[in-house]
mmCIF file of C-alpha atoms in Angstrom:
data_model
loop_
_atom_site.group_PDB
_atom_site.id
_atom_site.type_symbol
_atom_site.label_atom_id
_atom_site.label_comp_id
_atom_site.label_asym_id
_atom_site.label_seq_id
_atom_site.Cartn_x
_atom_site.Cartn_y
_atom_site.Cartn_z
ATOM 1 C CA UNK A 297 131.276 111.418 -6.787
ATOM 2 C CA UNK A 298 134.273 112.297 -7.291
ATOM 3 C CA UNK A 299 137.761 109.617 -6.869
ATOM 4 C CA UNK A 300 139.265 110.265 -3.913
ATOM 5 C CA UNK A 301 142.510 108.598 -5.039
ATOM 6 C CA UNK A 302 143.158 111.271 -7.781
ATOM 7 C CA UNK A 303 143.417 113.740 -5.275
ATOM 8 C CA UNK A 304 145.882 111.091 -3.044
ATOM 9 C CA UNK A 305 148.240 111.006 -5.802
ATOM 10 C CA UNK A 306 147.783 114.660 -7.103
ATOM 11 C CA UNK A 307 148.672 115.646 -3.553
ATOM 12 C CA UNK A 308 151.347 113.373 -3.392
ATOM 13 C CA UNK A 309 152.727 114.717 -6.997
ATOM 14 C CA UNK A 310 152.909 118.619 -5.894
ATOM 15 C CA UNK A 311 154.195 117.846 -2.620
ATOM 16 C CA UNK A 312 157.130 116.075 -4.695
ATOM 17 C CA UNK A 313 157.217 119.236 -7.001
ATOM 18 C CA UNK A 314 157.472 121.527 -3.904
ATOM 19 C CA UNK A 315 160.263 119.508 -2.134
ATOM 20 C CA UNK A 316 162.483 118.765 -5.532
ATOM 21 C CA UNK A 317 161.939 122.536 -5.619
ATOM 22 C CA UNK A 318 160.636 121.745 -9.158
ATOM 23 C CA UNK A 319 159.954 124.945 -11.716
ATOM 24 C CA UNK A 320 157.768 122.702 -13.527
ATOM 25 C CA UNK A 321 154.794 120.947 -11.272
ATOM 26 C CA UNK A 322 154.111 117.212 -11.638
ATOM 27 C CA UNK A 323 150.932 118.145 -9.961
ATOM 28 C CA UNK A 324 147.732 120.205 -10.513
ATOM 29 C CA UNK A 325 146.789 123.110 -7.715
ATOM 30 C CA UNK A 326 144.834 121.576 -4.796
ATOM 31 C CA UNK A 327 143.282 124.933 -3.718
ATOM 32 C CA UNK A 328 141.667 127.718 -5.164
ATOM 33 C CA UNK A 329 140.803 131.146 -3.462
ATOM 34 C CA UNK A 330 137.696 132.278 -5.000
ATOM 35 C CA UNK A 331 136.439 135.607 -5.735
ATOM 36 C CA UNK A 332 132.912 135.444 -5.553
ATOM 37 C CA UNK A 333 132.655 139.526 -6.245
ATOM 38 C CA UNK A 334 134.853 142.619 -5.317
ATOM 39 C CA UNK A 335 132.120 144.946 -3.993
ATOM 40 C CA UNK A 336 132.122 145.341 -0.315
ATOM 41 C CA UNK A 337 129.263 147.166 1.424
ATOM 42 C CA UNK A 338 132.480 147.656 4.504
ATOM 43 C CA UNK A 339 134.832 150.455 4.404
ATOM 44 C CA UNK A 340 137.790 148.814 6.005
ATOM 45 C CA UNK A 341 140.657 151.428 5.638
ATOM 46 C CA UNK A 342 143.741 148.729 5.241
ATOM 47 C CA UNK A 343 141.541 146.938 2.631
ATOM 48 C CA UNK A 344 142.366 148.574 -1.181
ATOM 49 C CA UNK A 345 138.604 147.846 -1.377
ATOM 50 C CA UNK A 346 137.248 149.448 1.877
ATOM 51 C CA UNK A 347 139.818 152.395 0.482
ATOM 52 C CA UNK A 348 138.565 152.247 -3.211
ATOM 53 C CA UNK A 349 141.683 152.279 -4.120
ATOM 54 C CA UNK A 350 141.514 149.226 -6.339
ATOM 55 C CA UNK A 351 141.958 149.391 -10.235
ATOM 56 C CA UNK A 352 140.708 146.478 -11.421
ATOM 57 C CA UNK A 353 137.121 146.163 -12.450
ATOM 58 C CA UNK A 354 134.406 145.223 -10.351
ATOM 59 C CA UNK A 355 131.742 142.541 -10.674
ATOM 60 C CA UNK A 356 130.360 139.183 -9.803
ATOM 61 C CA UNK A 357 131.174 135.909 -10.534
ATOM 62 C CA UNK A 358 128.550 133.977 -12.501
ATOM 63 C CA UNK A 359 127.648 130.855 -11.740
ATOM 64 C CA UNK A 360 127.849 129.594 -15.318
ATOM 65 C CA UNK A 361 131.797 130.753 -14.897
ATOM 66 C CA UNK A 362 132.353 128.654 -11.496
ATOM 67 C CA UNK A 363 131.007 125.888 -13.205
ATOM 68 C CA UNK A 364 133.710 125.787 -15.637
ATOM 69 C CA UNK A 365 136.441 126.341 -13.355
ATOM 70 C CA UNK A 366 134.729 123.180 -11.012
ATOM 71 C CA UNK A 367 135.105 121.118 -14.883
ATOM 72 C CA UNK A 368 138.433 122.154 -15.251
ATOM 73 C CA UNK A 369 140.306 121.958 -11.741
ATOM 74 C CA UNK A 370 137.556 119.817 -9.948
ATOM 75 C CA UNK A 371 138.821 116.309 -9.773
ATOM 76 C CA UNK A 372 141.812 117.598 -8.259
ATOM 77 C CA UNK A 373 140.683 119.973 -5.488
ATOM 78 C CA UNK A 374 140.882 120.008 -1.580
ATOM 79 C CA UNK A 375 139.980 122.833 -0.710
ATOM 80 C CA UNK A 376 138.289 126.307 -2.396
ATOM 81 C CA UNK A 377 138.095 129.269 -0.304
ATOM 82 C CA UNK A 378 135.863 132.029 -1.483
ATOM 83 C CA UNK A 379 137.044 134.968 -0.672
ATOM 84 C CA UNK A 380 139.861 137.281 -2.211
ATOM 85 C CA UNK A 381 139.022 141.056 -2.072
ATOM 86 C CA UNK A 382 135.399 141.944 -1.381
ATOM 87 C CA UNK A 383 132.308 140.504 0.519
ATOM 88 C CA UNK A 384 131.300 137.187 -0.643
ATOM 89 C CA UNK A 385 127.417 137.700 0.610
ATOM 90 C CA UNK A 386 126.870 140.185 -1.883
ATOM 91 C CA UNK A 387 126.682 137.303 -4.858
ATOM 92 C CA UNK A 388 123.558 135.530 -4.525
ATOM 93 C CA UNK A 389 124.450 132.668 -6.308
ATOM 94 C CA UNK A 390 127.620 131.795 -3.533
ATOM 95 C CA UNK A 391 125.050 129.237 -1.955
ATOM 96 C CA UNK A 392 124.896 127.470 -4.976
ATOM 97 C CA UNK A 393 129.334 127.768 -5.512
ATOM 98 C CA UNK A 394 129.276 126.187 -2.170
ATOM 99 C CA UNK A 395 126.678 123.118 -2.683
ATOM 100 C CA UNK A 396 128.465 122.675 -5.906
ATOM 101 C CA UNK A 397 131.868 122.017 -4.455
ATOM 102 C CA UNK A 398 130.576 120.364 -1.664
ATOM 103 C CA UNK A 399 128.985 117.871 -4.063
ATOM 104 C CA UNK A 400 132.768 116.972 -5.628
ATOM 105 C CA UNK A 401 133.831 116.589 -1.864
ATOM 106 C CA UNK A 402 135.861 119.732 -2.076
ATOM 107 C CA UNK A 403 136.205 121.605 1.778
ATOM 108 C CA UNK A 404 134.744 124.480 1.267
ATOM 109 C CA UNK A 405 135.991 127.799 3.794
ATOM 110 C CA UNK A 406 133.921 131.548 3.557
ATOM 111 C CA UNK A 407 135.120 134.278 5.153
ATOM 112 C CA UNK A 408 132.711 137.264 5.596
ATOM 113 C CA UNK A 409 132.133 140.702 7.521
ATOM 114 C CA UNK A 410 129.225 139.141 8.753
ATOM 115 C CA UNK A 411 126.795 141.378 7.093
ATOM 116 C CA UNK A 412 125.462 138.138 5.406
ATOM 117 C CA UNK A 413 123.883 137.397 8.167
ATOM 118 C CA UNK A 414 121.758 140.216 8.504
ATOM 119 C CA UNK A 415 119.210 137.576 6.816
ATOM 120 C CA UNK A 416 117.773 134.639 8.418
ATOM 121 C CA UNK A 417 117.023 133.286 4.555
ATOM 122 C CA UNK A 418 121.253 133.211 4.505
ATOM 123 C CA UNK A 419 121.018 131.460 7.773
ATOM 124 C CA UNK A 420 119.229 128.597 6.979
ATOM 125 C CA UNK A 421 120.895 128.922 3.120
ATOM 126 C CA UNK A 422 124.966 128.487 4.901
ATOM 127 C CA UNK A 423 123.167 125.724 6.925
ATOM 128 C CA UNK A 424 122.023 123.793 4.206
ATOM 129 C CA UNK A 425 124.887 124.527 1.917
ATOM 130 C CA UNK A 426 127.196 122.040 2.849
ATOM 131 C CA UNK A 427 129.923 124.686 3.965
ATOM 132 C CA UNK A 428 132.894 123.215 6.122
ATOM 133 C CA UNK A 429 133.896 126.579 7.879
ATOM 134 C CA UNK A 430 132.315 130.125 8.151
ATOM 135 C CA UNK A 431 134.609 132.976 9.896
ATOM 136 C CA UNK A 432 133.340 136.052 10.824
ATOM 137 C CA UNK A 433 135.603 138.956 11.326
ATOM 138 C CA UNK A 434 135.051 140.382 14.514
ATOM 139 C CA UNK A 435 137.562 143.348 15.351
ATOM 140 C CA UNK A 436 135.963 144.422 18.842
ATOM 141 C CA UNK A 437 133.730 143.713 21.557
ATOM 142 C CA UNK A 438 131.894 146.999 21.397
ATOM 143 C CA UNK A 439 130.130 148.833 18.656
ATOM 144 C CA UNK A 440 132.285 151.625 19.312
ATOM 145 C CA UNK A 441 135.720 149.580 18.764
ATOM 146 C CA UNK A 442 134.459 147.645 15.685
ATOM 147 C CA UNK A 443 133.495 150.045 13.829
ATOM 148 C CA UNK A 444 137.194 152.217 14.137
ATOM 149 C CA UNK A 445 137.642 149.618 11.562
ATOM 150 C CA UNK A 446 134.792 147.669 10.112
ATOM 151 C CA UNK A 447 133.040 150.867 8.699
ATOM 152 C CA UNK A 448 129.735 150.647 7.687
ATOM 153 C CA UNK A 449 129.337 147.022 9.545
ATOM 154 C CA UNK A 450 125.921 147.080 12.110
ATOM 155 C CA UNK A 451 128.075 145.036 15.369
ATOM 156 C CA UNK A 452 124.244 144.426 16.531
ATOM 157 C CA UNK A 453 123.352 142.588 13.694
ATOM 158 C CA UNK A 454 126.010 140.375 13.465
ATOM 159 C CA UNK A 455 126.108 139.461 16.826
ATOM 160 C CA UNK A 456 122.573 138.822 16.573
ATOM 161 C CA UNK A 457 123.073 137.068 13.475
ATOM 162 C CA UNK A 458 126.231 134.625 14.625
ATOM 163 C CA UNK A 459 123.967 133.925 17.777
ATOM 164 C CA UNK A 460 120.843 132.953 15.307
ATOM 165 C CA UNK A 461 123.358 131.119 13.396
ATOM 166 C CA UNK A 462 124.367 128.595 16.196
ATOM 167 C CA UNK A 463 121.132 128.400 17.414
ATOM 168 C CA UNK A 464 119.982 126.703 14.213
ATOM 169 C CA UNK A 465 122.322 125.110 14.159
ATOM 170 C CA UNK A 466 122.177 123.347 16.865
ATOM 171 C CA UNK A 467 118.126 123.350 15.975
ATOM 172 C CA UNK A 468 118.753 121.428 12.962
ATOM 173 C CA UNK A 469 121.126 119.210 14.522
ATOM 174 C CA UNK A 470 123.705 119.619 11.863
ATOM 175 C CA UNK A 471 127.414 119.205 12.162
ATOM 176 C CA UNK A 472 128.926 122.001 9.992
ATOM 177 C CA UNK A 473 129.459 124.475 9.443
ATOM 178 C CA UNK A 474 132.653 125.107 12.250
ATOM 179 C CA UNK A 475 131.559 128.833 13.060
ATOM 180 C CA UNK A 476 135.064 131.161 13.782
ATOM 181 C CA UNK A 477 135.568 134.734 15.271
ATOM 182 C CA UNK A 478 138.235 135.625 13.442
ATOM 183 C CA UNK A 479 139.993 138.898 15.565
ATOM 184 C CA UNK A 480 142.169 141.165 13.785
ATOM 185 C CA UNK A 481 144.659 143.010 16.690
ATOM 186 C CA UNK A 482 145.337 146.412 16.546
ATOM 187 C CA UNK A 483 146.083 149.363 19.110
ATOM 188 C CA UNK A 484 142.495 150.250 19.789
ATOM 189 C CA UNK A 485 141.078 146.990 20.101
ATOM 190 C CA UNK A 486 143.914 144.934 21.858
ATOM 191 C CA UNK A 487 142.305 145.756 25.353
ATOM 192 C CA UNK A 488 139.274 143.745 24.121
ATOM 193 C CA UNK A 489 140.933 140.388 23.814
ATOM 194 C CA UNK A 490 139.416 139.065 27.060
ATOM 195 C CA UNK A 491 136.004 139.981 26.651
ATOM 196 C CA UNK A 492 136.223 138.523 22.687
ATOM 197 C CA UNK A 493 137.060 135.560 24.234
ATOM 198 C CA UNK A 494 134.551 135.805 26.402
ATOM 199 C CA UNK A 495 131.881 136.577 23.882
ATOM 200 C CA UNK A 496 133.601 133.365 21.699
ATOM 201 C CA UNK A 497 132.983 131.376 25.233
ATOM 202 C CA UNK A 498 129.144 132.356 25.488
ATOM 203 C CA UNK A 499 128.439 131.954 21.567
ATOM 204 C CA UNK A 500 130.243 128.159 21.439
ATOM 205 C CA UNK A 501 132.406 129.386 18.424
ATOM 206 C CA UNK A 502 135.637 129.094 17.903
ATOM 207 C CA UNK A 503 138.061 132.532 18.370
ATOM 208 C CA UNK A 504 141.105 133.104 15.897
ATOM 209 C CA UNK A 505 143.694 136.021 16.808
ATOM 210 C CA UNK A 506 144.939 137.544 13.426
ATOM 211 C CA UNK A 507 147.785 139.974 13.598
ATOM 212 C CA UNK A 508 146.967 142.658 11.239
ATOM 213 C CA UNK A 509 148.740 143.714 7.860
ATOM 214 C CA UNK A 510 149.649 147.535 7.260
ATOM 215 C CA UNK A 511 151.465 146.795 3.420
ATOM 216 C CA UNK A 512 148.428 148.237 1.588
ATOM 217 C CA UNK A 513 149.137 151.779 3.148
ATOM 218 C CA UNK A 514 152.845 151.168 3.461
ATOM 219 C CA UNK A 515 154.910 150.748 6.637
ATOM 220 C CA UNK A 516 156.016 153.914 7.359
ATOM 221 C CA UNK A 517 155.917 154.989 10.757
ATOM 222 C CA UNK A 518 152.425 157.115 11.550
ATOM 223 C CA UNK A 519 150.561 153.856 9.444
ATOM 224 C CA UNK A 520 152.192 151.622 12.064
ATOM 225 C CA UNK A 521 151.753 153.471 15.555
ATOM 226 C CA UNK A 522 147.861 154.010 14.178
ATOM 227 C CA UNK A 523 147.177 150.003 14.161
ATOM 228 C CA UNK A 524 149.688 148.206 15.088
ATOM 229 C CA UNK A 525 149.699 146.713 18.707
ATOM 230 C CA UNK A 526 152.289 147.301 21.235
ATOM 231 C CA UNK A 527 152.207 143.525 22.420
ATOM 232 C CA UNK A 528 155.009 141.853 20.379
ATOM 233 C CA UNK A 529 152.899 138.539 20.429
ATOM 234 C CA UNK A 530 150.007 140.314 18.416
ATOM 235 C CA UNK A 531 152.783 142.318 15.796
ATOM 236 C CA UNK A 532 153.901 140.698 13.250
ATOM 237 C CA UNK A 533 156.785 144.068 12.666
ATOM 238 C CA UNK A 534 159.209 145.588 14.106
ATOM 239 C CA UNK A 535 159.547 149.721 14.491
ATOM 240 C CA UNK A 536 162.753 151.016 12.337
ATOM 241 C CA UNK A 537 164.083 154.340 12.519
ATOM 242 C CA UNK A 538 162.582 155.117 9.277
ATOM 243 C CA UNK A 539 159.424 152.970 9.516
ATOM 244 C CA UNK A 540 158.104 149.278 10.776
ATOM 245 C CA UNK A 541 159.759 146.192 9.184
ATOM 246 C CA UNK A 542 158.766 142.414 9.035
ATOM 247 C CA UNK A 543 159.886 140.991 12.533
ATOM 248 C CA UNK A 544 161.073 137.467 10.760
ATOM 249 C CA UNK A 545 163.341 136.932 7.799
ATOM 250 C CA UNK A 546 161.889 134.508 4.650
ATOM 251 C CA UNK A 547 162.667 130.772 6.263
ATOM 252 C CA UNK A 548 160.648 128.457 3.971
ATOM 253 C CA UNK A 549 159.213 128.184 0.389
ATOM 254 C CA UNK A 550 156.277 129.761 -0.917
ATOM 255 C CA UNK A 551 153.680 127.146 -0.519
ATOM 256 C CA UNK A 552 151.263 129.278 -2.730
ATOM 257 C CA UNK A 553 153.305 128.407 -5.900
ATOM 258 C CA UNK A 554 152.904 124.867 -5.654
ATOM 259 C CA UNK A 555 149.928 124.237 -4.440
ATOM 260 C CA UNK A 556 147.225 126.913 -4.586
ATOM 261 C CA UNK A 557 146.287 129.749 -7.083
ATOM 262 C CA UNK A 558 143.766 132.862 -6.931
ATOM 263 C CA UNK A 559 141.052 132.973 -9.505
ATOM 264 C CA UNK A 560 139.337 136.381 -9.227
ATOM 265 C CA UNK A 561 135.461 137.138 -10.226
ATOM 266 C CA UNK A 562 135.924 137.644 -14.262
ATOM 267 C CA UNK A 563 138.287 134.582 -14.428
ATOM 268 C CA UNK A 564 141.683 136.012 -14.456
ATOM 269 C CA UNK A 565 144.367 134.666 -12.338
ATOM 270 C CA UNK A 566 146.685 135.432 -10.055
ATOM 271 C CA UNK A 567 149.681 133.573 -8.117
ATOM 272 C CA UNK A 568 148.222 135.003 -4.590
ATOM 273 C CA UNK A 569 145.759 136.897 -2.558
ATOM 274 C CA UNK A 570 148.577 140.021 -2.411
ATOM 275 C CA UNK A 571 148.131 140.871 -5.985
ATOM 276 C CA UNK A 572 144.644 142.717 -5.777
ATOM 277 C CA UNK A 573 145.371 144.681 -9.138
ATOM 278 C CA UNK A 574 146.568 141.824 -11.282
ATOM 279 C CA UNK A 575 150.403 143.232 -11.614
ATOM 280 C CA UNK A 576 151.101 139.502 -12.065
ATOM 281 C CA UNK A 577 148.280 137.912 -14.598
ATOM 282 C CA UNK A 578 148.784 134.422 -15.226
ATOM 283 C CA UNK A 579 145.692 134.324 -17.734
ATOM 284 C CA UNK A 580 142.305 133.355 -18.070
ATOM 285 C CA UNK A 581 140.746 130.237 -16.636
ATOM 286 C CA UNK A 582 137.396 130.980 -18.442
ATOM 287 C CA UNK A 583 139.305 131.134 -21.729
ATOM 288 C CA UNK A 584 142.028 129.157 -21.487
ATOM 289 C CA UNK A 585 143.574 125.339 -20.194
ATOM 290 C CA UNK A 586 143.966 125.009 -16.374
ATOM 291 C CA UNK A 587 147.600 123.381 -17.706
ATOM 292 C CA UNK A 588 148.335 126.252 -19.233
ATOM 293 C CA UNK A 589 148.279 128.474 -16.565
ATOM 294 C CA UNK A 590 149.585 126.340 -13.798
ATOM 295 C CA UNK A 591 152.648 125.216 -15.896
ATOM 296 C CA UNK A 592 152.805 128.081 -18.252
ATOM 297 C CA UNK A 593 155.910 130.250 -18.991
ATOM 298 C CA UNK A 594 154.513 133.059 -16.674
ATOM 299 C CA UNK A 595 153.903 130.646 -13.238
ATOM 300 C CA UNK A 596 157.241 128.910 -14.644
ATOM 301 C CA UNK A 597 159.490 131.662 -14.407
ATOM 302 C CA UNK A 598 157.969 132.924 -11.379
ATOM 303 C CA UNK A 599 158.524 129.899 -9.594
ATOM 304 C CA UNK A 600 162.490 129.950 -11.093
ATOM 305 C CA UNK A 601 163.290 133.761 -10.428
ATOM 306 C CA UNK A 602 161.719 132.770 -6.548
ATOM 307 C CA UNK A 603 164.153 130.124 -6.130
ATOM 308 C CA UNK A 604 167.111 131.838 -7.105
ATOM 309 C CA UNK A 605 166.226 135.576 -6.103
ATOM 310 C CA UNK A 606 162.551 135.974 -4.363
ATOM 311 C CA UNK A 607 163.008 139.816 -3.739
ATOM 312 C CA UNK A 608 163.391 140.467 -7.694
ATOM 313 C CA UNK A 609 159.331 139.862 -7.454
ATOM 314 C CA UNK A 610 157.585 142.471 -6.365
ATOM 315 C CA UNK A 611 154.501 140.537 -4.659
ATOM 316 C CA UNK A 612 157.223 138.487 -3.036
ATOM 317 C CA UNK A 613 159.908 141.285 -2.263
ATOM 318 C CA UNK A 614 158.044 141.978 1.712
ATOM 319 C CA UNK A 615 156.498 138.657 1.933
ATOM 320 C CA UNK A 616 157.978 137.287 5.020
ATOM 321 C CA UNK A 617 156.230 133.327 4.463
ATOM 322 C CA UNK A 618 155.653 132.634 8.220
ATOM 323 C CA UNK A 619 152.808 130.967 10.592
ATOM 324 C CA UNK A 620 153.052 134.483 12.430
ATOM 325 C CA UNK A 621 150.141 136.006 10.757
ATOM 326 C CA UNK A 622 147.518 133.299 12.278
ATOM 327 C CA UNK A 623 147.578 133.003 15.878
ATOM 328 C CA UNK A 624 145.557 130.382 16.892
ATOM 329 C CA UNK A 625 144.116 130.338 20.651
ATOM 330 C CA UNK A 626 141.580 128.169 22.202
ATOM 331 C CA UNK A 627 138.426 129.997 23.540
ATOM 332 C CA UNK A 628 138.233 128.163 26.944
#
């Protein structure tokens, strides 16, 4: 079992480092996004995935590789979230990933188009897993809705599926996982929000709102009247002349920096979940020190050209740091 207090003063080292506004961090990262793969069996058009327009190669994480990462950045983790860009059903050894880290009391979050639970093996597998949280995207009430933008997803199946789910659940007597519709607005779904909630009511699971992100495809002006809602609540832009800006100005400090870091399915690393084609490469964990890519000159100067002049990095430049994209609304 893992110390607990290592992580207490770890915690308490990077939250120093973020405050002091430190280029160097006292601290190791506390979370990890996780690829588990970068195929996707969806073909969601705001996704570089869904749009194949990514350029990295594609692949699956071994479990031989997340055991290294667990040696190298265990003792130290909260939280590992595994997901980045694809679907994280589609590696059969993600069961495993999760009993692993649940093992070195690490929370463990999945988030999936809820094609994984097209199998009641995968039911019983997330029940027995240890997982803390499972969200299911869920953009629509309606076959017909979803699937305007979860293409290729069967809406029967998961329904059925997320239904089965808290049914054994419940079965089993078992406390997690936390089971979450997460709903991504847009224009042709926003009408659905009361019957979502509805569904979230009858299925006992919790119900996120998400507003939904149009940089992928650019925000020029027909990209932003095709998805973006007219509700201001549900939007996280504005309309320009020219085409749709952030609605709120950069107010904080990247949290990401200091705290977290994106390891994709081959072991490479990235600073965040916006660089899908690894424009900003901060190594290898599978061949190289965890130190020396936390606190190594690329993450370094990153961190320094952020505090003087964010909009000199590209993956920063449109990155408007706010609460705004999670809008969180209890289903009662």
């Amino acid at each position: 079992m893992v110390s607990i207090p290592i992580k207490k003063i770890n915690n308490k080292l990077l939250d120093y480092s973020y405050r002091r506004q430190r280029v160097f961090s006292l601290g190791m990262p506390k979370q990890l996004f996780i690829e588990p793969t970068n195929y996707c069996n969806a073909a969601c058009p705001l996704c570089p995935v869904g749009a194949h327009e990514l350029k990295r190669n594609y692949g699956q994480m071994k479990i031989e590789s997340f055991d290294n990462i667990l040696q190298k950045f265990g003792c130290f983790l909260e939280e590992i979230y595994f997901w980045n860009y694809g679907e994280p059903f589609l590696n059969p050894e993600i069961f495993d990933m999760v009993k692993k880290a649940h093992q070195m009391s690490i929370k463990t979050t999945i988030s999936t188009n809820g094609t994984g639970l097209y199998k009641n093996e995968n039911i019983h597998k997330i029940l027995s897993s240890g997982l803390d949280l499972f969200i299911v995207s869920l953009d629509g009430a309606t076959a017909e809705v979803f699937n305007k933008y979860r293409v290729g997803v069967d809406f029967e199946q998961v329904i059925n599926g997320l239904n089965t789910l808290v049914q054994e659940k419940k079965k089993l007597h078992v406390l997690t996982p936390e089971i979450e519709i997460q709903f991504l607005v847009m224009k042709h779904n926003y009408s659905q929000i009361s019957i979502v909630k509805q569904l979230a009511n009858e299925l006992g699971v919790k119900l996120t709102f998400k507003s939904v992100n149009i940089e992928f495809l650019g925000r020029d002006l027909k990209i932003g009247e095709t998805y973006l809602p007219e509700d201001d609540k549900y939007n996280r832009y504005i309309r320009s002349s020219e085409n749709y800006l952030p609605r709120f100005s950069r107010e904080k400090l990247c949290y990401q920096l200091w705290h977290s870091l994106v390891i994709n399915w081959d072991g490479s690393v990235v600073p965040c979940c916006k660089d899908y084609d690894n424009i900003c490469l901060l190594g290898n964990i599978l061949s190289e020190g965890p130190r020396s890519i936390w606190n190594g000159k690329t993450m370094r100067s990153l961190r320094k050209v952020f505090l003087k002049t964010p909009d000199l990095i590209p993956l920063c430049a449109d990155c408007f740091l706010t609460d705004f994209s999670n809008i969180k609304v209890l289903n009662n």
